[in-house]
PDB file of C-alpha atoms in Angstrom:
ATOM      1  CA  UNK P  24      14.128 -25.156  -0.059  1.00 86.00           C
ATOM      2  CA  UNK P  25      11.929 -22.645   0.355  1.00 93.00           C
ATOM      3  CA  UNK P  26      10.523 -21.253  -2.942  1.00 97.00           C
ATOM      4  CA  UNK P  27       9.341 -17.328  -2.476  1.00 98.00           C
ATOM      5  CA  UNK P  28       7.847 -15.418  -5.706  1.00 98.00           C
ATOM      6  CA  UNK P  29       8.632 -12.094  -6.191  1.00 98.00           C
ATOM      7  CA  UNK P  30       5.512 -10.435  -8.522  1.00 98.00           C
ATOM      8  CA  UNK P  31       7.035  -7.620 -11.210  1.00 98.00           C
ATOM      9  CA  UNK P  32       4.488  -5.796 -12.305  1.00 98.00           C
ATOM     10  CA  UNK P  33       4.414  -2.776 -14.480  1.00 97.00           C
ATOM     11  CA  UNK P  34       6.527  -0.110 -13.115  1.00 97.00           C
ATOM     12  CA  UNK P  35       8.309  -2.343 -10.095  1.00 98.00           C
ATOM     13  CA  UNK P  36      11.560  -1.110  -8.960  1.00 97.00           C
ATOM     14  CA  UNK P  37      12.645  -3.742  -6.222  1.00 98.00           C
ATOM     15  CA  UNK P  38      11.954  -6.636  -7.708  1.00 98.00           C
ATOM     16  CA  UNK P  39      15.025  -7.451  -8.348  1.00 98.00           C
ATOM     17  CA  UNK P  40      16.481  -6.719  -4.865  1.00 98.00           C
ATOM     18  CA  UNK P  41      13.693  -8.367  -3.496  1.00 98.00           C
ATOM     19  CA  UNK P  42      14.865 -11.885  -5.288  1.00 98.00           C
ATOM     20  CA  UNK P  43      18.252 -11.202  -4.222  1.00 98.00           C
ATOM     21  CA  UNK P  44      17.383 -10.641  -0.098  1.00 98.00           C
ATOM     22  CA  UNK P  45      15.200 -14.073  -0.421  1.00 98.00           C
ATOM     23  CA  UNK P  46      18.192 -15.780  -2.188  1.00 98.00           C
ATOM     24  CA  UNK P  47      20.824 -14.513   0.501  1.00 98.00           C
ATOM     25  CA  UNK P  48      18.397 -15.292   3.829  1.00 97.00           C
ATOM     26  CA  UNK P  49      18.515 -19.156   1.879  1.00 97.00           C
ATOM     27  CA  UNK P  50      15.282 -19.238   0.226  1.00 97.00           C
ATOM     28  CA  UNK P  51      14.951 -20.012  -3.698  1.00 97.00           C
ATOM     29  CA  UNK P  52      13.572 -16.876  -5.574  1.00 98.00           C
ATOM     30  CA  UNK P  53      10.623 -17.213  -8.003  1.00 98.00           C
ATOM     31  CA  UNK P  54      10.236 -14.570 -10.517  1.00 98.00           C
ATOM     32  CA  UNK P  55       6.303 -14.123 -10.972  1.00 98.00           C
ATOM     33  CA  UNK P  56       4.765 -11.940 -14.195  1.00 98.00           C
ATOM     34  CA  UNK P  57       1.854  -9.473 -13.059  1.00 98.00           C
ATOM     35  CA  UNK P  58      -0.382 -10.912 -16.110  1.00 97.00           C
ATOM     36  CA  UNK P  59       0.532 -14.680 -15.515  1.00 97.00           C
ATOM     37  CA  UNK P  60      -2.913 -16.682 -13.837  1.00 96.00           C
ATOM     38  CA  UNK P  61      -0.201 -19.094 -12.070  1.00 97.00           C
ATOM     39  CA  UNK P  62       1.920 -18.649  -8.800  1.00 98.00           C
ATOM     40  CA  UNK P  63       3.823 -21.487  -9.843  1.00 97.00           C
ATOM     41  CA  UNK P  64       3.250 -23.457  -6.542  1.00 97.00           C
ATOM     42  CA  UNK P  65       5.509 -20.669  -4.421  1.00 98.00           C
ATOM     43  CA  UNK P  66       5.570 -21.086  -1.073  1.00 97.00           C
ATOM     44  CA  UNK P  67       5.399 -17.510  -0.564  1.00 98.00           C
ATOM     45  CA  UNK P  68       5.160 -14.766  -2.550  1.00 98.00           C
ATOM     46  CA  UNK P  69       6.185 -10.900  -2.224  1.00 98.00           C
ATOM     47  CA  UNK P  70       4.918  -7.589  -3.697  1.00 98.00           C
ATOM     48  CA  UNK P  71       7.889  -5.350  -4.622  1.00 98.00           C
ATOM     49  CA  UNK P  72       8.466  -1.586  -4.192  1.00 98.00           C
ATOM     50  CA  UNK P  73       8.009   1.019  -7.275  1.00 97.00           C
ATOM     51  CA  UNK P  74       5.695   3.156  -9.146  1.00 97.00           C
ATOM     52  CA  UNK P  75       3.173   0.301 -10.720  1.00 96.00           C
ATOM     53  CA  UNK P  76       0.689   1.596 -13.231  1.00 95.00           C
ATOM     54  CA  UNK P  77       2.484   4.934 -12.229  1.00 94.00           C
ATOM     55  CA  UNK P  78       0.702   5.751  -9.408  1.00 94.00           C
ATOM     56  CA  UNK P  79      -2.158   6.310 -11.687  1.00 95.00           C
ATOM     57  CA  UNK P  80      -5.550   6.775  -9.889  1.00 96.00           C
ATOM     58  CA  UNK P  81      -4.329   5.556  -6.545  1.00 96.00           C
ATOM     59  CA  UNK P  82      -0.944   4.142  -5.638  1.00 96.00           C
ATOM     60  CA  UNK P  83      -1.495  -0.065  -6.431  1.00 97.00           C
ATOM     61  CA  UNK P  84      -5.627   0.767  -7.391  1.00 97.00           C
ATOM     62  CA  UNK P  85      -4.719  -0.761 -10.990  1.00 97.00           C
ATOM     63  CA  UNK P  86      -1.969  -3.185  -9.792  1.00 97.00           C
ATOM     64  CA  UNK P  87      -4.172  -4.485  -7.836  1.00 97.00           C
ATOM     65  CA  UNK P  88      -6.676  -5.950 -10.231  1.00 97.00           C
ATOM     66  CA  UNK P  89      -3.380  -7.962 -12.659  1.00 97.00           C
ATOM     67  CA  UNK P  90      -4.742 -11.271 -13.570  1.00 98.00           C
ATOM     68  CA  UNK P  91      -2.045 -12.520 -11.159  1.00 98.00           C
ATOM     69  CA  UNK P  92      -3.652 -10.900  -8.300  1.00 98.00           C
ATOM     70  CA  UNK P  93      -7.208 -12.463  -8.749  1.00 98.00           C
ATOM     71  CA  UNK P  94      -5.078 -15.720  -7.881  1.00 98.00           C
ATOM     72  CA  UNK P  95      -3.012 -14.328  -4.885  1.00 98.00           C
ATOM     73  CA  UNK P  96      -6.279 -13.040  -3.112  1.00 98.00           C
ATOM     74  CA  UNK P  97      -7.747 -16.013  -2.376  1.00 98.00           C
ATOM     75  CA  UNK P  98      -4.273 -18.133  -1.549  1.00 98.00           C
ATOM     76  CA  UNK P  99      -3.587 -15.177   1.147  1.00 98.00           C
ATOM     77  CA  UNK P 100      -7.174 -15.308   2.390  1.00 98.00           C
ATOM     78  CA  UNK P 101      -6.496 -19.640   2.550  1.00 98.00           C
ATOM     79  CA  UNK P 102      -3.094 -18.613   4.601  1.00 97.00           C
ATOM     80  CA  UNK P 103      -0.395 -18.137   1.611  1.00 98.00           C
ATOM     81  CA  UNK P 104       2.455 -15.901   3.638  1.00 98.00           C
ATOM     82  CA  UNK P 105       2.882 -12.394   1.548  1.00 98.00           C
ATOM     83  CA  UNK P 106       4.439  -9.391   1.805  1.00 98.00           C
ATOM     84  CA  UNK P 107       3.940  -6.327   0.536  1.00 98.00           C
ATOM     85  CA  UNK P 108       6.458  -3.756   0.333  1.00 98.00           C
ATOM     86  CA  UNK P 109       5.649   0.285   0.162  1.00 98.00           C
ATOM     87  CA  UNK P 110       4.061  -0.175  -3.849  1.00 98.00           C
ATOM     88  CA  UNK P 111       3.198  -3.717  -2.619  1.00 98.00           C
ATOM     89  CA  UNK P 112       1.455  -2.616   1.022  1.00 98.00           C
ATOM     90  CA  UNK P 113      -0.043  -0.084  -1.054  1.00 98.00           C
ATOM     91  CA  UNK P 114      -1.820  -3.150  -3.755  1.00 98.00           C
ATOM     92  CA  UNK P 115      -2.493  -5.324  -0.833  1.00 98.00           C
ATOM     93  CA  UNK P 116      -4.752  -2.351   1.005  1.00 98.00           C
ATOM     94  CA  UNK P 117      -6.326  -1.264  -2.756  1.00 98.00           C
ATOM     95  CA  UNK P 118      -7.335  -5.312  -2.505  1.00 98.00           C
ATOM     96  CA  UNK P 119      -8.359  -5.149   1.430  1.00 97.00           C
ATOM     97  CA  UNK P 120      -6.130  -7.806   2.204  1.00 98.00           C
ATOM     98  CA  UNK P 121      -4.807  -5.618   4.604  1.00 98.00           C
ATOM     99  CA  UNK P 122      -6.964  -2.957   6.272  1.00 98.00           C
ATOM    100  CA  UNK P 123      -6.552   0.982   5.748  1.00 98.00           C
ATOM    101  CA  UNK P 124      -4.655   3.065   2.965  1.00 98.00           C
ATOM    102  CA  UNK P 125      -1.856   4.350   1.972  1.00 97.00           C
ATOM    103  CA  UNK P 126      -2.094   8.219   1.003  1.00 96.00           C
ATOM    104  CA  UNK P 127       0.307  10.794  -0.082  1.00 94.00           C
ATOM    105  CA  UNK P 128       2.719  11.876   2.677  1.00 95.00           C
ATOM    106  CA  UNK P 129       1.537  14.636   4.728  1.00 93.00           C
ATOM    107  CA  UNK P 130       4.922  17.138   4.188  1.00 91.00           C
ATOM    108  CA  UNK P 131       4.172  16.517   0.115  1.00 87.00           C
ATOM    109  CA  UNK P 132       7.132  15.419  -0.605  1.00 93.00           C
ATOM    110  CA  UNK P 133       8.863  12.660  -1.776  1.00 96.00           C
ATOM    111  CA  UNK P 134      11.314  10.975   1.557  1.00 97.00           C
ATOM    112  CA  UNK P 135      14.066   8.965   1.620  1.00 97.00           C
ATOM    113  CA  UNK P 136      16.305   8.305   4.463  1.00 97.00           C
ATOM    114  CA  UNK P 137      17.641   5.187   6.583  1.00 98.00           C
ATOM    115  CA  UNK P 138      14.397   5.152   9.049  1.00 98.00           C
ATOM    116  CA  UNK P 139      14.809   3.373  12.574  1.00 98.00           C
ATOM    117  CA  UNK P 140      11.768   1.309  13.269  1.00 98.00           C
ATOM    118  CA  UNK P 141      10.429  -0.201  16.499  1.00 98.00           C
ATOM    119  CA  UNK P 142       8.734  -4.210  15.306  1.00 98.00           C
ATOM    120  CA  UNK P 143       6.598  -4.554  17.517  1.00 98.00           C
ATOM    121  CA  UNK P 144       4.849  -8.315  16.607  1.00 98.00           C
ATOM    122  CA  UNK P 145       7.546 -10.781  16.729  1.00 97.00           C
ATOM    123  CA  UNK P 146       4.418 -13.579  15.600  1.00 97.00           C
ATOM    124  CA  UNK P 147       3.797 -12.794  12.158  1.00 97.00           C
ATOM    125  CA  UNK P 148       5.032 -15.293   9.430  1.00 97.00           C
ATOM    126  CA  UNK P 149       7.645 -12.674   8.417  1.00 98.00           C
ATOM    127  CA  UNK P 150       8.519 -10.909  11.523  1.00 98.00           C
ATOM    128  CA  UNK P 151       9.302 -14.243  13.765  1.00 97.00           C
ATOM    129  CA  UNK P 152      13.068 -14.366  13.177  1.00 97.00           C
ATOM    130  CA  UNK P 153      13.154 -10.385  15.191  1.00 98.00           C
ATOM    131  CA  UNK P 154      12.795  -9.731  19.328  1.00 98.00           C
ATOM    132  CA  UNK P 155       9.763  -8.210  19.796  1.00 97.00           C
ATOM    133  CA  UNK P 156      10.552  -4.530  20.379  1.00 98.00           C
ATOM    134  CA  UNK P 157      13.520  -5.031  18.760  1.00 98.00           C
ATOM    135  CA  UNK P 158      15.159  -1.729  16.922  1.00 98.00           C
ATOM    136  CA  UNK P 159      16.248  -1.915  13.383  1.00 98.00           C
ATOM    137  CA  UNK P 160      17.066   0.221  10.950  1.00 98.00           C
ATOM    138  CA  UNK P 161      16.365   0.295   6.947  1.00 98.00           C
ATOM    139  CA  UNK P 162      15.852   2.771   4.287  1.00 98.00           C
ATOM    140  CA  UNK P 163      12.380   4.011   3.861  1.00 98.00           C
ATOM    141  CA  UNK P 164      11.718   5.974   0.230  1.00 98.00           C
ATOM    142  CA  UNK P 165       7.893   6.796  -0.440  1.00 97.00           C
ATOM    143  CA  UNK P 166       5.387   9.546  -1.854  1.00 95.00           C
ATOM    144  CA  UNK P 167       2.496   8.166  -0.160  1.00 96.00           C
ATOM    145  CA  UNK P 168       3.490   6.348   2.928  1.00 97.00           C
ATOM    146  CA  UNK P 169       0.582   7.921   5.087  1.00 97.00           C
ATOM    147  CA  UNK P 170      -1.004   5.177   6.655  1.00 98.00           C
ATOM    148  CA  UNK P 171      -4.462   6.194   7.332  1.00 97.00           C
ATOM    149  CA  UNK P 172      -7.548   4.110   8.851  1.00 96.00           C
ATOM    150  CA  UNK P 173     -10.696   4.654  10.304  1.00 94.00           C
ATOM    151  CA  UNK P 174     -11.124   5.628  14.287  1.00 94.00           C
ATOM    152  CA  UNK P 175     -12.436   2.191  14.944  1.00 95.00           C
ATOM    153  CA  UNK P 176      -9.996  -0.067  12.811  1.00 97.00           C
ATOM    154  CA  UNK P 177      -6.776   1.394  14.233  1.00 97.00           C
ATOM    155  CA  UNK P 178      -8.348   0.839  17.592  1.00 98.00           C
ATOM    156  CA  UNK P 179      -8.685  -2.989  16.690  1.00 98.00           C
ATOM    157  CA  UNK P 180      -4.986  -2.987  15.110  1.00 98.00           C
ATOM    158  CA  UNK P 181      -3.546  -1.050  18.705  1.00 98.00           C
ATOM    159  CA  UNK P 182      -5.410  -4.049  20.918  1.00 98.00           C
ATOM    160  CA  UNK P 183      -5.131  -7.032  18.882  1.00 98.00           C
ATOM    161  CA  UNK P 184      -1.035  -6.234  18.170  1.00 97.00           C
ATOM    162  CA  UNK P 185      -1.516  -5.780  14.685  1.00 98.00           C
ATOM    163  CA  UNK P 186       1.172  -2.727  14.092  1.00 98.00           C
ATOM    164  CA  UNK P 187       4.215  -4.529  13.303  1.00 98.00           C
ATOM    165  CA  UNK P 188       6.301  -1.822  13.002  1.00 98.00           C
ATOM    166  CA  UNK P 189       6.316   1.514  14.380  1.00 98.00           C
ATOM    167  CA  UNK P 190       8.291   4.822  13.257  1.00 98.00           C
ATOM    168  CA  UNK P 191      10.656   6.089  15.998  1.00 98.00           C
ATOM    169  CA  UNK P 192      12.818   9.661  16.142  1.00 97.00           C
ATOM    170  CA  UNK P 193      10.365  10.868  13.058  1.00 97.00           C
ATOM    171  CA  UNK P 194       7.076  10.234  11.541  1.00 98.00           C
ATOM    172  CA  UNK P 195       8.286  10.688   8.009  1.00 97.00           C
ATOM    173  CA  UNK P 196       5.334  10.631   6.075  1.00 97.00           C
ATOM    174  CA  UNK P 197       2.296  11.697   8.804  1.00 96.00           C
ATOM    175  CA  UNK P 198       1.367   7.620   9.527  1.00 98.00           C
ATOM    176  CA  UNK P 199      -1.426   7.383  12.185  1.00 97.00           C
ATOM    177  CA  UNK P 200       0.272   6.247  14.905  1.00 98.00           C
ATOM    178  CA  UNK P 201       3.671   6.527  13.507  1.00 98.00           C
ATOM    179  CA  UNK P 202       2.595   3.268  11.620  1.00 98.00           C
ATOM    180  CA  UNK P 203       5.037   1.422   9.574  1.00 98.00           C
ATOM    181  CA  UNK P 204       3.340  -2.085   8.933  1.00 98.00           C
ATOM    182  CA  UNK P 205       0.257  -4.052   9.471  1.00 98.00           C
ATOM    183  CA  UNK P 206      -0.789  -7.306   9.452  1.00 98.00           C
ATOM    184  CA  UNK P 207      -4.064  -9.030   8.600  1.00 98.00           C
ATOM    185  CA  UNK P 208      -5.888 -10.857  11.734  1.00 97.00           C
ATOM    186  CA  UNK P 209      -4.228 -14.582  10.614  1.00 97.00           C
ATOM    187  CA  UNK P 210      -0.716 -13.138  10.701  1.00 97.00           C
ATOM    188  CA  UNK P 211       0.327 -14.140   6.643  1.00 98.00           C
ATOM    189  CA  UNK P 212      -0.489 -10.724   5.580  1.00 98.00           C
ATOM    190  CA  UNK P 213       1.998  -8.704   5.939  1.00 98.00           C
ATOM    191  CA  UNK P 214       2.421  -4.313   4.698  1.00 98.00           C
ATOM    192  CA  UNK P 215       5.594  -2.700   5.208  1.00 98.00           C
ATOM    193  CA  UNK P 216       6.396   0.801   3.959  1.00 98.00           C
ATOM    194  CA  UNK P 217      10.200   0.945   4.854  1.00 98.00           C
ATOM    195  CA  UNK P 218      11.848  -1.463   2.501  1.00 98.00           C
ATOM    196  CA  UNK P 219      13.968  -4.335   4.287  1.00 98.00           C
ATOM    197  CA  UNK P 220      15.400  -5.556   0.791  1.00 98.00           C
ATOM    198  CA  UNK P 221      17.655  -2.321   0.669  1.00 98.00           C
ATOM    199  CA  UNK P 222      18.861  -3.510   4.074  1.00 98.00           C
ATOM    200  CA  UNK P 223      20.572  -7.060   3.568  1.00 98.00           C
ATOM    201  CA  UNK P 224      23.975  -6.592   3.070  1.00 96.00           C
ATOM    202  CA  UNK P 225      26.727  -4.197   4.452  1.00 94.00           C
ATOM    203  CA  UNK P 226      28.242  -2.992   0.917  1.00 94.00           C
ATOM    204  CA  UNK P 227      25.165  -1.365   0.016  1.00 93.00           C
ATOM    205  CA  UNK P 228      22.770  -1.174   2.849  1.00 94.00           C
ATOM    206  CA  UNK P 229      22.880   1.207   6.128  1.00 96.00           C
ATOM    207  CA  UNK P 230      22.686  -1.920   7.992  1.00 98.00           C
ATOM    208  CA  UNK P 231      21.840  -5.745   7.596  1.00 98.00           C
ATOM    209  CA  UNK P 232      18.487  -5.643   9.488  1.00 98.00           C
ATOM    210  CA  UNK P 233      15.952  -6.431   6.905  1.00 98.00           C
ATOM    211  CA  UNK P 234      17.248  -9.895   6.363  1.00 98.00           C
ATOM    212  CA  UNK P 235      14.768 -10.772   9.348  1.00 98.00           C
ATOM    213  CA  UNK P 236      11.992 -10.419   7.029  1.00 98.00           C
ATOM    214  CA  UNK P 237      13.410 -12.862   4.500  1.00 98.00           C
ATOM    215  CA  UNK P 238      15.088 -15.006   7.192  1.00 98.00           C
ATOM    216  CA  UNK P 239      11.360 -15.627   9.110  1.00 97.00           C
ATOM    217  CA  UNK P 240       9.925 -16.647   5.800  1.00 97.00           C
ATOM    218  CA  UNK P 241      12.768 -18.939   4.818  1.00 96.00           C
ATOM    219  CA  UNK P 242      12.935 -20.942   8.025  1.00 94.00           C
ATOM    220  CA  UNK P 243       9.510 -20.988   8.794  1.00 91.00           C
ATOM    221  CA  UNK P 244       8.412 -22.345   5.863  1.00 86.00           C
ATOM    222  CA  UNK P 245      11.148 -25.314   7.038  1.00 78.00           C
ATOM    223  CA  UNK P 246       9.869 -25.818  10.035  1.00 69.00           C
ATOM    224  CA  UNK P 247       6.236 -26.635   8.614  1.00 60.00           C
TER     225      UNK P 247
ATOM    226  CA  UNK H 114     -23.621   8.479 -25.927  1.00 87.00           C
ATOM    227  CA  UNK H 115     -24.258  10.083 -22.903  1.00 94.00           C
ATOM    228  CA  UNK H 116     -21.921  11.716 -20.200  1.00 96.00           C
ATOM    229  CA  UNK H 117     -22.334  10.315 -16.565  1.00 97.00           C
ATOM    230  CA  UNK H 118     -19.877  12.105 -13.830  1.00 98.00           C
ATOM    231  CA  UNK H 119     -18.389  10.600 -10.822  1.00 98.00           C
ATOM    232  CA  UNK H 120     -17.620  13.136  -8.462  1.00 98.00           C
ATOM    233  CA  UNK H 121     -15.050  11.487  -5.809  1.00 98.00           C
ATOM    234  CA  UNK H 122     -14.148  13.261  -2.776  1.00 98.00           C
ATOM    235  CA  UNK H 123     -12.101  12.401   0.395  1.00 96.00           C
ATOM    236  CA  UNK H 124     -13.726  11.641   3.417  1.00 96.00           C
ATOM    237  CA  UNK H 125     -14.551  14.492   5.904  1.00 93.00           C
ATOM    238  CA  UNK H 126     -11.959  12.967   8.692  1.00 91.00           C
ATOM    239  CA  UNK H 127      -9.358  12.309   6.768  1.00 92.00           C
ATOM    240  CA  UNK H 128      -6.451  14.593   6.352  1.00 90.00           C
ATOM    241  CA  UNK H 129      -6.027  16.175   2.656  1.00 92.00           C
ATOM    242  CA  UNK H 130      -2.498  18.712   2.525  1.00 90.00           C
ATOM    243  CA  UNK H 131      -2.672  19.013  -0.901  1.00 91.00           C
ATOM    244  CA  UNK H 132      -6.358  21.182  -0.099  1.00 94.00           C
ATOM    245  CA  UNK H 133      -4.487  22.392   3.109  1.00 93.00           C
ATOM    246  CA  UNK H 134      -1.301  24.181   0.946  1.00 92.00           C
ATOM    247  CA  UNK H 135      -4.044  25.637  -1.474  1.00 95.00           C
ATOM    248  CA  UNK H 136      -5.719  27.189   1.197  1.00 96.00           C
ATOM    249  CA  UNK H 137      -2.527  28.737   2.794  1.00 94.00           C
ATOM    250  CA  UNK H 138      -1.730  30.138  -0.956  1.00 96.00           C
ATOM    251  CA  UNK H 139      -4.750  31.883  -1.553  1.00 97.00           C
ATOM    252  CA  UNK H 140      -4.154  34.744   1.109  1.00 96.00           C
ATOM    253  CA  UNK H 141      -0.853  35.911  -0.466  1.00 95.00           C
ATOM    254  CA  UNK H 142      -2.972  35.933  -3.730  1.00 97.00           C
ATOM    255  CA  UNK H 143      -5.394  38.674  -2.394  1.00 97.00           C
ATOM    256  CA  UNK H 144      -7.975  35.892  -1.896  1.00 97.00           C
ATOM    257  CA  UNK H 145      -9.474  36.618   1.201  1.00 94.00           C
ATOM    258  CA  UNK H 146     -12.515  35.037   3.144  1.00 95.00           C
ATOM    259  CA  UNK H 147     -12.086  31.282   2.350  1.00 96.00           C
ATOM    260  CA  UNK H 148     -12.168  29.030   5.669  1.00 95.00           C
ATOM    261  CA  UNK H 149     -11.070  25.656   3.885  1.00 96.00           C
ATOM    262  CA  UNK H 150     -10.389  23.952   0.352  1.00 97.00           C
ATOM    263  CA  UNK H 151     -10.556  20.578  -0.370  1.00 97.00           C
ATOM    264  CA  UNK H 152      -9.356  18.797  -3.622  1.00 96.00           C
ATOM    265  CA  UNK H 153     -11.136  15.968  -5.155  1.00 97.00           C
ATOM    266  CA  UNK H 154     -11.308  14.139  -8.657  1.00 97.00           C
ATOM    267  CA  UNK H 155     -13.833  14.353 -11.166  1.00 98.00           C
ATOM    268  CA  UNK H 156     -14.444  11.708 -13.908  1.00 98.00           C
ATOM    269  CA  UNK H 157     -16.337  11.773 -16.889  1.00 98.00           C
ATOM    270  CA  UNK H 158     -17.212   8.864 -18.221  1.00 97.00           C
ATOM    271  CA  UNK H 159     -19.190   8.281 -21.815  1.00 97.00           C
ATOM    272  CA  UNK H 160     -21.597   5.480 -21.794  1.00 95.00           C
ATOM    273  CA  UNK H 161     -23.234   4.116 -24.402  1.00 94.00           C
ATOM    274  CA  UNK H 162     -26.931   4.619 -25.089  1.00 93.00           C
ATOM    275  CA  UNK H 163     -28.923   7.185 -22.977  1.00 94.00           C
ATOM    276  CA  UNK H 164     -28.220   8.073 -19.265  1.00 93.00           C
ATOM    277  CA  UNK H 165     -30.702   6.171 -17.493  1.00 95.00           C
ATOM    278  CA  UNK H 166     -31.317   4.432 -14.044  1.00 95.00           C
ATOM    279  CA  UNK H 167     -29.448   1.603 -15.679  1.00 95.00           C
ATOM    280  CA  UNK H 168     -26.588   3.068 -16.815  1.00 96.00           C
ATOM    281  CA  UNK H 169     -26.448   5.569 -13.364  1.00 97.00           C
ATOM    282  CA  UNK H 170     -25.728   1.999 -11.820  1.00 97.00           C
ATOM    283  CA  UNK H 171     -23.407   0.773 -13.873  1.00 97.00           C
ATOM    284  CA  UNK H 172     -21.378   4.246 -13.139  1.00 98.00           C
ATOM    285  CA  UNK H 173     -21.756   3.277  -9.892  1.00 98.00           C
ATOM    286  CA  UNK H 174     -20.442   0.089 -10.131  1.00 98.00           C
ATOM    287  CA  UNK H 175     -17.453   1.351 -11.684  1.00 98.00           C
ATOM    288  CA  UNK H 176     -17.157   4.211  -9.257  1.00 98.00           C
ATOM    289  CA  UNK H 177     -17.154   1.765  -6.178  1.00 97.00           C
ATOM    290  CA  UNK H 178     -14.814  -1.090  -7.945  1.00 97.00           C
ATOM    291  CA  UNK H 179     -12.068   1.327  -9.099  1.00 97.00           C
ATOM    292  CA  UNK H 180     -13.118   4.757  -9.091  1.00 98.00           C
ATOM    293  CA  UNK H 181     -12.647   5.284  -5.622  1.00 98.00           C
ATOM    294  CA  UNK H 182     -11.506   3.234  -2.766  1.00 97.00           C
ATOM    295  CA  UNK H 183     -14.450   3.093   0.329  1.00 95.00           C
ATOM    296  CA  UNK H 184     -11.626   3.278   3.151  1.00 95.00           C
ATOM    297  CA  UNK H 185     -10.891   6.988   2.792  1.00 96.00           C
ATOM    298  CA  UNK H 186     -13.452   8.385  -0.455  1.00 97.00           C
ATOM    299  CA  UNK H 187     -16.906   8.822  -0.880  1.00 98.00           C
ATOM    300  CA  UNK H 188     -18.397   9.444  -4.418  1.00 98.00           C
ATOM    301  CA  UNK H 189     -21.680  10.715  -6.275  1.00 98.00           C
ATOM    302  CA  UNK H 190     -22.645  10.217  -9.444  1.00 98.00           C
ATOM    303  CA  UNK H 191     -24.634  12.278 -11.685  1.00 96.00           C
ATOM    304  CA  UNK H 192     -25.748  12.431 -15.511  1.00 95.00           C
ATOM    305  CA  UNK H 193     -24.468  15.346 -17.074  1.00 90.00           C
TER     306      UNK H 193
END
C-alpha cells in the first residue's frame, strides 16, 4: 500500500484532514514531526495547510528550514512526489522547490469560499487521476494566496504547462494569471493554494473533487 | 556589540496593497502631495564585536538566507 507522510509542523491546521483524504483515496497515512531528520521511507509525503511559525517573517520562510525539510529537499529534487498545500505551497516556494511566491492577497483580506478551479496538467504525479481541463470545485481559505513570479518565469510556466490549476468566475486573492498551482519542471512537485483535503467527502465537503489529488498519488505509486 | 541594519524592500514590479491603502488614506488625512508609498521591513540586528567588512557579510548572509526571499525582495545592509 501506498505509504504518504503528512509533515505537522508548528502551527499546521490540516494535517489531520490531510491523513484522513490519503487514508480514504486507499493510501496508508504517515504522520511525519517537523523536527524529526527521518521520512520514515514514505512513498510520498505532503505539506499541510495552516499558520506555521505564524506567518512570522514570510508565510513558510521559517517552516521551511525544520530539520525535516533539509531531508525532503533533496528526496523531491531525486523525484520524491510532494505536495504542498496553501501553508505547504507557501514552504515549498520559501525552499525554491517550486518557483515564485506566495504574497498577501491583493483585497487584504482573509478569503474563504468553495472556489471552482480549471486543472489544467492532467501529467503531474498528483493531478493524473483528473481530465485535463476538467472543472472541480474545493474550498480555498488563505491570507496570502497571491501567486506572484517574475515576467520571464511565468512565461516558462504558460509554455511548458506548468499551471496546474487555474482560478475561474474569480481571482480571489490577485494570482498572476488567476494561478492556483504549479509544478516543478519533473512533475513531483506539486503547490496548490485551494485545499483538496476539505473536498473528499459529501458530509462535510462542497463536493468530493479533491480526492483526485490523493487518488493520483495512491494508484500511481501502484502502478510503479 | 554593534548594530548592523537590513533594510528589505519589495521589488519595484511587484504589487504591494498594503503601501497602495496607505497611500489612498493619506488624502482624507490632509496629507497632500505624495505620488506613492511603499512598505518595507527593517531589521536590526546586534552582532558581536565591531561592525566591520566581516561582520557587514555575515549580515548579508543572513539577510539573503532568511531575511528576505530573492524572488520578490531586494535588501541593503548598513552599520548603524
Amino acid at each position: 500500500m501506498a505509504r504518504v507522510g503528512v509533515i505537522t509542523f508548528p502551527g499546521s491546521l490540516d494535517d489531520t484532514d490531510a491523513r484522513r483524504a490519503v487514508r480514504i483515496a486507499g493510501g496508508e497515512p504517515v504522520a511525519l514531526w517537523h523536527a524529526s531528520t527521518s521520512l520514515e521511507g514514505v512513498d510520498a509525503v505532503v505539506l499541510p495547510g495552516g499558520f506555521s511559525y505564524g506567518d512570522y517573517l514570510r508565510a513558510g520562510a521559517i517552516a521551511r528550514f525544520a530539520p525535516l525539510m533539509a531531508e525532503l529537499i533533496p528526496a523531491a529534487q531525486a523525484g520524491l512526489p510532494v505536495l504542498g498545500i496553501c501553508n505547504g505551497f507557501q514552504v515549498l516556494a520559501e525552499a525554491h522547490l517550486l518557483p515564485g511566491a506566495l504574497m498577501p492577497n491583493a483585497g487584504g483580506h482573509f478569503v474563504c469560499r468553495d472556489q471552482r478551479l480549471r486543472v489544467e496538467n492532467a501529467r503531474t504525479a498528483w493531478t493524473s487521476d483528473y481530465a485535463e481541463g476538467q472543472e472541480i470545485v474545493i474550498p480555498l481559505k488563505n491570507m496570502d494566496g497571491r501567486y506572484t513570479a517574475s515576467a520571464e518565469t511565468i512565461a516558462e510556466l504558460e509554455a511548458e504547462g506548468r499551471i496546474i490549476a487555474r482560478y475561474m468566475d474569480v481571482n480571489p486573492n490577485g494570482s498572476l494569471n488567476d494561478i492556483a498551482g504549479v509544478t516543478n519542471e519533473a512533475g513531483n512537485v506539486v503547490g496548490l493554494m485551494p485545499h483538496p483535503e476539505h473536498a473528499v467527502e459529501s458530509l462535510t465537503g462542497p463536493t468530493t473533487d479533491g480526492l483526485g489529488f490523493f487518488t493520483s498519488i495512491v494508484k500511481g505509486l501502484i502502478n510503479v | 556589540m554593534a548594530r548592523v541594519v537590513v533594510d528589505v524592500m519589495l521589488k519595484p514590479e511587484i504589487l504591494d496593497p498594503q503601501g497602495q491603502a496607505i497611500a489612498r488614506k493619506l488624502p482624507q488625512l490632509g496629507f497632500e502631495g505624495v505620488a506613492a508609498v511603499r512598505q518595507g521591513k527593517r531589521f536590526e540586528i546586534e552582532v558581536d564585536g565591531p561592525a566591520d567588512e566581516a561582520a557587514l557579510e555575515r549580515v548579508r548572509k543572513i539577510a539573503e538566507t532568511l531575511l528576505a526571499n530573492p524572488v520578490i525582495e531586494n535588501f541593503e545592509v548598513h552599520a548603524e
